[in-house]
PDB file of C-alpha atoms in Angstrom:
ATOM      1  CA  MET A 820       0.033   0.018   0.039  1.00  0.00           C
ATOM      2  CA  GLY A 821       1.299   3.344  -0.987  1.00  0.00           C
ATOM      3  CA  GLN A 822       1.646   6.242   1.689  1.00  0.00           C
ATOM      4  CA  GLN A 823      -1.064   8.623   1.714  1.00  0.00           C
ATOM      5  CA  THR A 824      -0.193  12.262   1.175  1.00  0.00           C
ATOM      6  CA  SER A 825      -1.064  14.441   4.230  1.00  0.00           C
ATOM      7  CA  THR A 826      -3.317  17.309   3.354  1.00  0.00           C
ATOM      8  CA  PRO A 827      -2.055  20.688   4.617  1.00  0.00           C
ATOM      9  CA  LYS A 828      -4.040  22.152   7.519  1.00  0.00           C
ATOM     10  CA  ILE A 829      -5.986  25.301   6.649  1.00  0.00           C
ATOM     11  CA  THR A 830      -6.019  27.932   9.474  1.00  0.00           C
ATOM     12  CA  LEU A 831      -8.299  30.737  10.093  1.00  0.00           C
ATOM     13  CA  GLN A 832      -5.606  33.172   8.903  1.00  0.00           C
ATOM     14  CA  ASP A 833      -5.328  31.227   5.496  1.00  0.00           C
ATOM     15  CA  ARG A 834      -9.075  31.496   5.064  1.00  0.00           C
ATOM     16  CA  ALA A 835      -8.971  35.243   5.910  1.00  0.00           C
ATOM     17  CA  ILE A 836      -6.237  36.057   3.488  1.00  0.00           C
ATOM     18  CA  PHE A 837      -8.048  33.912   0.830  1.00  0.00           C
ATOM     19  CA  GLN A 838     -11.277  35.877   1.220  1.00  0.00           C
ATOM     20  CA  LEU A 839      -9.402  39.196   1.075  1.00  0.00           C
ATOM     21  CA  LYS A 840      -7.647  38.133  -2.146  1.00  0.00           C
ATOM     22  CA  GLN A 841     -11.042  37.124  -3.707  1.00  0.00           C
ATOM     23  CA  GLN A 842     -12.601  40.675  -2.914  1.00  0.00           C
ATOM     24  CA  ARG A 843      -9.457  42.058  -4.496  1.00  0.00           C
ATOM     25  CA  ASP A 844      -9.955  40.146  -7.633  1.00  0.00           C
ATOM     26  CA  LYS A 845     -13.611  41.092  -7.826  1.00  0.00           C
ATOM     27  CA  LEU A 846     -12.683  44.767  -7.487  1.00  0.00           C
ATOM     28  CA  LYS A 847     -10.094  44.447 -10.294  1.00  0.00           C
ATOM     29  CA  GLN A 848     -12.847  42.668 -12.494  1.00  0.00           C
ATOM     30  CA  TYR A 849     -15.225  45.487 -11.680  1.00  0.00           C
ATOM     31  CA  GLN A 850     -12.712  47.975 -12.835  1.00  0.00           C
ATOM     32  CA  ARG A 851     -12.179  46.323 -16.046  1.00  0.00           C
ATOM     33  CA  LYS A 852     -15.972  46.338 -16.616  1.00  0.00           C
ATOM     34  CA  LEU A 853     -16.243  50.095 -15.738  1.00  0.00           C
ATOM     35  CA  ASN A 854     -13.325  50.794 -18.068  1.00  0.00           C
ATOM     36  CA  THR A 855     -15.132  49.113 -20.858  1.00  0.00           C
ATOM     37  CA  ILE A 856     -18.341  51.111 -20.080  1.00  0.00           C
ATOM     38  CA  ILE A 857     -16.428  54.297 -20.043  1.00  0.00           C
ATOM     39  CA  GLU A 858     -14.848  53.561 -23.446  1.00  0.00           C
ATOM     40  CA  ARG A 859     -18.349  52.806 -24.767  1.00  0.00           C
ATOM     41  CA  GLN A 860     -19.904  55.953 -23.327  1.00  0.00           C
ATOM     42  CA  ASN A 861     -17.044  58.119 -24.771  1.00  0.00           C
ATOM     43  CA  LYS A 862     -17.624  56.560 -28.235  1.00  0.00           C
ATOM     44  CA  LEU A 863     -21.432  57.261 -27.978  1.00  0.00           C
ATOM     45  CA  ALA A 864     -20.718  60.915 -26.954  1.00  0.00           C
ATOM     46  CA  LYS A 865     -18.560  61.339 -30.105  1.00  0.00           C
ATOM     47  CA  GLU A 866     -21.309  59.988 -32.255  1.00  0.00           C
ATOM     48  CA  ALA A 867     -23.865  62.239 -30.677  1.00  0.00           C
ATOM     49  CA  ILE A 868     -21.665  65.226 -31.201  1.00  0.00           C
ATOM     50  CA  VAL A 869     -21.309  64.137 -34.998  1.00  0.00           C
ATOM     51  CA  LYS A 870     -25.012  63.981 -35.120  1.00  0.00           C
ATOM     52  CA  LYS A 871     -25.258  67.439 -33.540  1.00  0.00           C
ATOM     53  CA  ASP A 872     -27.214  65.862 -30.612  1.00  0.00           C
ATOM     54  CA  THR A 873     -25.481  67.864 -27.838  1.00  0.00           C
ATOM     55  CA  ALA A 874     -27.907  66.986 -25.143  1.00  0.00           C
ATOM     56  CA  ARG A 875     -27.400  63.180 -25.684  1.00  0.00           C
ATOM     57  CA  ALA A 876     -23.582  63.713 -25.850  1.00  0.00           C
ATOM     58  CA  LYS A 877     -23.717  65.277 -22.560  1.00  0.00           C
ATOM     59  CA  VAL A 878     -25.704  62.479 -21.047  1.00  0.00           C
ATOM     60  CA  TYR A 879     -23.010  60.050 -22.071  1.00  0.00           C
ATOM     61  CA  LEU A 880     -20.426  62.199 -20.699  1.00  0.00           C
ATOM     62  CA  ARG A 881     -22.047  62.568 -17.349  1.00  0.00           C
ATOM     63  CA  SER A 882     -22.445  58.847 -17.097  1.00  0.00           C
ATOM     64  CA  LYS A 883     -18.751  58.390 -18.169  1.00  0.00           C
ATOM     65  CA  LYS A 884     -17.659  60.769 -15.182  1.00  0.00           C
ATOM     66  CA  GLN A 885     -19.740  58.794 -12.778  1.00  0.00           C
ATOM     67  CA  GLN A 886     -17.990  55.696 -13.764  1.00  0.00           C
ATOM     68  CA  GLN A 887     -14.666  57.248 -13.454  1.00  0.00           C
ATOM     69  CA  THR A 888     -15.521  58.396 -10.033  1.00  0.00           C
ATOM     70  CA  THR A 889     -16.485  54.869  -9.134  1.00  0.00           C
ATOM     71  CA  ILE A 890     -13.189  53.515 -10.431  1.00  0.00           C
ATOM     72  CA  THR A 891     -11.369  55.926  -8.385  1.00  0.00           C
ATOM     73  CA  LYS A 892     -13.215  54.728  -5.326  1.00  0.00           C
ATOM     74  CA  THR A 893     -12.352  51.022  -6.200  1.00  0.00           C
ATOM     75  CA  TYR A 894      -8.715  51.942  -6.637  1.00  0.00           C
ATOM     76  CA  GLU A 895      -8.945  53.279  -3.014  1.00  0.00           C
ATOM     77  CA  GLN A 896     -10.564  50.030  -1.784  1.00  0.00           C
ATOM     78  CA  LEU A 897      -7.946  48.028  -3.741  1.00  0.00           C
ATOM     79  CA  ASP A 898      -5.173  49.923  -1.779  1.00  0.00           C
ATOM     80  CA  ASN A 899      -6.766  49.238   1.551  1.00  0.00           C
ATOM     81  CA  LEU A 900      -7.164  45.482   0.620  1.00  0.00           C
ATOM     82  CA  GLU A 901      -3.589  45.049  -0.567  1.00  0.00           C
ATOM     83  CA  THR A 902      -2.342  46.889   2.646  1.00  0.00           C
ATOM     84  CA  LEU A 903      -4.381  44.700   4.822  1.00  0.00           C
ATOM     85  CA  ILE A 904      -3.380  41.575   3.032  1.00  0.00           C
ATOM     86  CA  GLY A 905       0.362  42.554   3.299  1.00  0.00           C
ATOM     87  CA  THR A 906       0.030  43.416   6.899  1.00  0.00           C
ATOM     88  CA  ILE A 907      -1.677  40.104   7.773  1.00  0.00           C
ATOM     89  CA  GLU A 908       0.987  37.996   5.707  1.00  0.00           C
ATOM     90  CA  PHE A 909       3.899  40.001   7.310  1.00  0.00           C
ATOM     91  CA  LYS A 910       2.371  39.250  10.873  1.00  0.00           C
ATOM     92  CA  LEU A 911       2.049  35.595  10.070  1.00  0.00           C
ATOM     93  CA  ILE A 912       5.931  35.633   9.010  1.00  0.00           C
ATOM     94  CA  GLU A 913       6.677  37.648  12.099  1.00  0.00           C
ATOM     95  CA  LYS A 914       4.727  34.983  14.141  1.00  0.00           C
ATOM     96  CA  ASP A 915       6.723  32.153  12.678  1.00  0.00           C
ATOM     97  CA  VAL A 916       9.887  33.884  13.253  1.00  0.00           C
ATOM     98  CA  MET A 917       8.969  34.533  16.888  1.00  0.00           C
ATOM     99  CA  TYR A 918       7.954  30.876  17.255  1.00  0.00           C
ATOM    100  CA  GLY A 919      11.332  29.917  15.801  1.00  0.00           C
ATOM    101  CA  LEU A 920      13.139  32.082  18.179  1.00  0.00           C
ATOM    102  CA  ALA A 921      11.243  30.696  21.199  1.00  0.00           C
ATOM    103  CA  GLN A 922      11.920  27.152  20.121  1.00  0.00           C
ATOM    104  CA  GLY A 923      15.658  27.968  19.589  1.00  0.00           C
ATOM    105  CA  ASN A 924      15.703  29.615  22.962  1.00  0.00           C
ATOM    106  CA  GLU A 925      14.257  26.424  24.605  1.00  0.00           C
ATOM    107  CA  VAL A 926      16.857  24.133  22.731  1.00  0.00           C
ATOM    108  CA  LEU A 927      19.657  26.510  23.875  1.00  0.00           C
ATOM    109  CA  LYS A 928      18.323  26.242  27.549  1.00  0.00           C
ATOM    110  CA  THR A 929      18.318  22.491  27.254  1.00  0.00           C
ATOM    111  CA  LEU A 930      21.924  22.369  25.882  1.00  0.00           C
ATOM    112  CA  ASN A 931      23.204  24.697  28.630  1.00  0.00           C
ATOM    113  CA  SER A 932      21.623  22.558  31.235  1.00  0.00           C
ATOM    114  CA  GLU A 933      23.327  19.526  29.702  1.00  0.00           C
ATOM    115  CA  MET A 934      26.645  21.378  29.518  1.00  0.00           C
ATOM    116  CA  SER A 935      26.676  22.753  33.029  1.00  0.00           C
ATOM    117  CA  VAL A 936      29.873  23.165  34.962  1.00  0.00           C
ATOM    118  CA  ASP A 937      29.082  20.481  37.440  1.00  0.00           C
ATOM    119  CA  LYS A 938      28.514  17.852  34.767  1.00  0.00           C
ATOM    120  CA  ILE A 939      31.530  18.750  32.722  1.00  0.00           C
ATOM    121  CA  ASP A 940      33.668  18.478  36.004  1.00  0.00           C
ATOM    122  CA  LYS A 941      31.902  15.119  36.603  1.00  0.00           C
ATOM    123  CA  VAL A 942      32.650  13.874  33.215  1.00  0.00           C
ATOM    124  CA  LEU A 943      36.431  14.935  33.538  1.00  0.00           C
ATOM    125  CA  ASP A 944      36.646  13.275  36.805  1.00  0.00           C
ATOM    126  CA  ASP A 945      35.266  10.075  35.460  1.00  0.00           C
ATOM    127  CA  LEU A 946      37.673  10.253  32.472  1.00  0.00           C
ATOM    128  CA  GLU A 947      40.537  10.785  34.881  1.00  0.00           C
ATOM    129  CA  GLU A 948      39.415   7.858  37.028  1.00  0.00           C
ATOM    130  CA  GLU A 949      39.177   5.581  34.042  1.00  0.00           C
ATOM    131  CA  ARG A 950      42.522   6.523  32.856  1.00  0.00           C
ATOM    132  CA  LEU A 951      44.034   5.831  36.233  1.00  0.00           C
ATOM    133  CA  LYS A 952      42.537   2.349  35.990  1.00  0.00           C
ATOM    134  CA  VAL A 953      44.012   1.852  32.620  1.00  0.00           C
ATOM    135  CA  ASP A 954      47.470   2.831  34.099  1.00  0.00           C
ATOM    136  CA  GLU A 955      47.065   0.455  37.003  1.00  0.00           C
ATOM    137  CA  VAL A 956      46.206  -2.325  34.636  1.00  0.00           C
ATOM    138  CA  LEU A 957      49.201  -1.555  32.369  1.00  0.00           C
ATOM    139  CA  ASP A 958      51.371  -1.541  35.479  1.00  0.00           C
ATOM    140  CA  MET A 959      50.043  -4.989  36.449  1.00  0.00           C
ATOM    141  CA  LEU A 960      50.619  -6.179  32.902  1.00  0.00           C
ATOM    142  CA  GLY A 961      54.236  -4.869  33.124  1.00  0.00           C
ATOM    143  CA  MET A 962      53.755  -2.445  30.273  1.00  0.00           C
ATOM    144  CA  GLY A 963      54.407   0.534  32.641  1.00  0.00           C
ATOM    145  CA  SER A 964      53.604   4.045  31.935  1.00  0.00           C
ATOM    146  CA  GLY A 965      56.200   4.566  29.219  1.00  0.00           C
ATOM    147  CA  LEU A 966      58.464   6.768  31.465  1.00  0.00           C
ATOM    148  CA  SER A 967      62.105   6.269  31.944  1.00  0.00           C
ATOM    149  CA  ASN A 968      63.630   5.491  35.379  1.00  0.00           C
ATOM    150  CA  GLY A 969      64.677   9.056  35.731  1.00  0.00           C
ATOM    151  CA  GLU A 970      61.343  10.422  35.019  1.00  0.00           C
ATOM    152  CA  GLU A 971      59.707   7.919  37.377  1.00  0.00           C
ATOM    153  CA  HIS A 972      62.260   9.156  40.044  1.00  0.00           C
ATOM    154  CA  GLU A 973      61.236  12.773  39.480  1.00  0.00           C
ATOM    155  CA  VAL A 974      57.605  11.851  39.645  1.00  0.00           C
ATOM    156  CA  ASP A 975      58.199  10.087  43.037  1.00  0.00           C
ATOM    157  CA  GLU A 976      60.082  13.230  44.284  1.00  0.00           C
ATOM    158  CA  GLU A 977      57.345  15.552  43.066  1.00  0.00           C
ATOM    159  CA  LEU A 978      54.838  13.373  44.812  1.00  0.00           C
ATOM    160  CA  ALA A 979      56.732  13.501  48.125  1.00  0.00           C
ATOM    161  CA  ASN A 980      56.961  17.396  47.806  1.00  0.00           C
ATOM    162  CA  LEU A 981      53.288  17.572  47.263  1.00  0.00           C
ATOM    163  CA  GLU A 982      52.598  15.316  50.258  1.00  0.00           C
ATOM    164  CA  ALA A 983      54.837  17.434  52.346  1.00  0.00           C
ATOM    165  CA  GLU A 984      53.398  20.720  51.141  1.00  0.00           C
ATOM    166  CA  VAL A 985      49.836  19.400  51.979  1.00  0.00           C
ATOM    167  CA  ASN A 986      50.849  18.082  55.314  1.00  0.00           C
ATOM    168  CA  GLY A 987      52.873  21.245  56.242  1.00  0.00           C
ATOM    169  CA  THR A 988      56.157  19.577  56.607  1.00  0.00           C
ATOM    170  CA  ASN A 989      59.477  20.509  54.948  1.00  0.00           C
ATOM    171  CA  LYS A 990      59.943  19.598  51.229  1.00  0.00           C
ATOM    172  CA  VAL A 991      61.993  16.668  50.447  1.00  0.00           C
ATOM    173  CA  GLU A 992      65.392  17.635  48.954  1.00  0.00           C
ATOM    174  CA  THR A 993      65.829  16.360  45.492  1.00  0.00           C
ATOM    175  CA  GLY A 994      68.802  14.393  44.425  1.00  0.00           C
ATOM    176  CA  ALA A 995      70.281  17.151  42.404  1.00  0.00           C
ATOM    177  CA  LEU A 996      73.139  19.233  43.991  1.00  0.00           C
ATOM    178  CA  GLN A 997      72.080  22.536  45.281  1.00  0.00           C
ATOM    179  CA  ASP A 998      73.855  25.379  43.336  1.00  0.00           C
ATOM    180  CA  ILE A 999      76.646  27.087  45.585  1.00  0.00           C
ATOM    181  CA  ASP A1000      77.922  30.433  44.918  1.00  0.00           C
ATOM    182  CA  MET A1001      81.643  30.072  44.420  1.00  0.00           C
ATOM    183  CA  PRO A1002      84.022  33.156  43.949  1.00  0.00           C
ATOM    184  CA  ALA A1003      84.890  33.909  40.376  1.00  0.00           C
ATOM    185  CA  VAL A1004      88.323  32.850  39.207  1.00  0.00           C
ATOM    186  CA  PRO A1005      90.376  35.863  38.088  1.00  0.00           C
ATOM    187  CA  ASN A1006      91.226  36.104  34.603  1.00  0.00           C
ATOM    188  CA  THR A1007      94.080  38.709  34.864  1.00  0.00           C
ATOM    189  CA  LYS A1008      97.744  38.195  36.049  1.00  0.00           C
ATOM    190  CA  PRO A1009      98.408  39.684  39.331  1.00  0.00           C
ATOM    191  CA  GLU A1010     100.892  42.622  39.342  1.00  0.00           C
ATOM    192  CA  SER A1011     104.350  42.159  40.931  1.00  0.00           C
ATOM    193  CA  LYS A1012     104.993  43.580  44.282  1.00  0.00           C
ATOM    194  CA  ILE A1013     108.279  45.209  43.099  1.00  0.00           C
ATOM    195  CA  SER A1014     108.251  47.336  40.069  1.00  0.00           C
ATOM    196  CA  GLY A1015     110.454  46.068  37.258  1.00  0.00           C
ATOM    197  CA  GLU A1016     110.451  42.396  38.027  1.00  0.00           C
ATOM    198  CA  GLU A1017     108.425  41.569  35.005  1.00  0.00           C
ATOM    199  CA  GLU A1018     111.091  43.290  32.726  1.00  0.00           C
ATOM    200  CA  GLY A1019     113.899  41.239  34.369  1.00  0.00           C
ATOM    201  CA  GLU A1020     115.373  44.307  36.197  1.00  0.00           C
ATOM    202  CA  LYS A1021     117.069  43.892  39.457  1.00  0.00           C
ATOM    203  CA  PRO A1022     115.531  45.667  42.350  1.00  0.00           C
ATOM    204  CA  VAL A1023     117.312  48.771  43.558  1.00  0.00           C
ATOM    205  CA  LYS A1024     118.339  48.681  47.111  1.00  0.00           C
ATOM    206  CA  SER A1025     117.614  51.779  49.067  1.00  0.00           C
ATOM    207  CA  GLU A1026     120.269  53.332  51.073  1.00  0.00           C
ATOM    208  CA  PRO A1027     119.681  53.788  54.778  1.00  0.00           C
ATOM    209  CA  ASN A1028     118.858  57.310  55.730  1.00  0.00           C
ATOM    210  CA  GLU A1029     121.854  59.463  56.967  1.00  0.00           C
ATOM    211  CA  PRO A1030     121.446  60.903  60.358  1.00  0.00           C
ATOM    212  CA  ILE A1031     120.380  64.474  60.597  1.00  0.00           C
ATOM    213  CA  ALA A1032     122.997  66.820  61.791  1.00  0.00           C
ATOM    214  CA  ALA A1033     122.382  68.580  64.900  1.00  0.00           C
TER     215      ALA A1033
END
């Protein structure tokens, strides 16, 4: 059995717009009819003038004028109908837009509730717990965590320091040597105490001071 096509639901707004458009179409038909009458009366007025029947020509022209006035009024009614139809259609579109925004807002609220901070933290905690379980299984199987002995030693030291920090005790000193400030080695040759030693000159002996005569 083939699937039956669902008939679209006709709302009250659709009926109202359809009726307004029918009235608009009837007014347009009436305008075309009046234009035909006006052309006919104008032709008859010309024929009456040719026949020198001024009175009859004037009657035709008066009737023509009345039809033209009626057409002017129908144009005003048409404008009102077109404005009303456009307003209703725009409001329906606006209603659909507002409905879409409301639906989108509800979806956004649902997503925000599903992506709350508490839920994200819980998911991350669960992931971390599962990862730790995997590491334990790998350790049991002898596969290890993939770290070298030195890196494992650094992890142990960091763990000990963290425990000491949490417990309020002194930090555990690492195996690395602490840097000690040493005096800098001089890079210049010290000067000789006696001038001239560097040039190979012999030092000049100073004579003892002579006593001062009284």
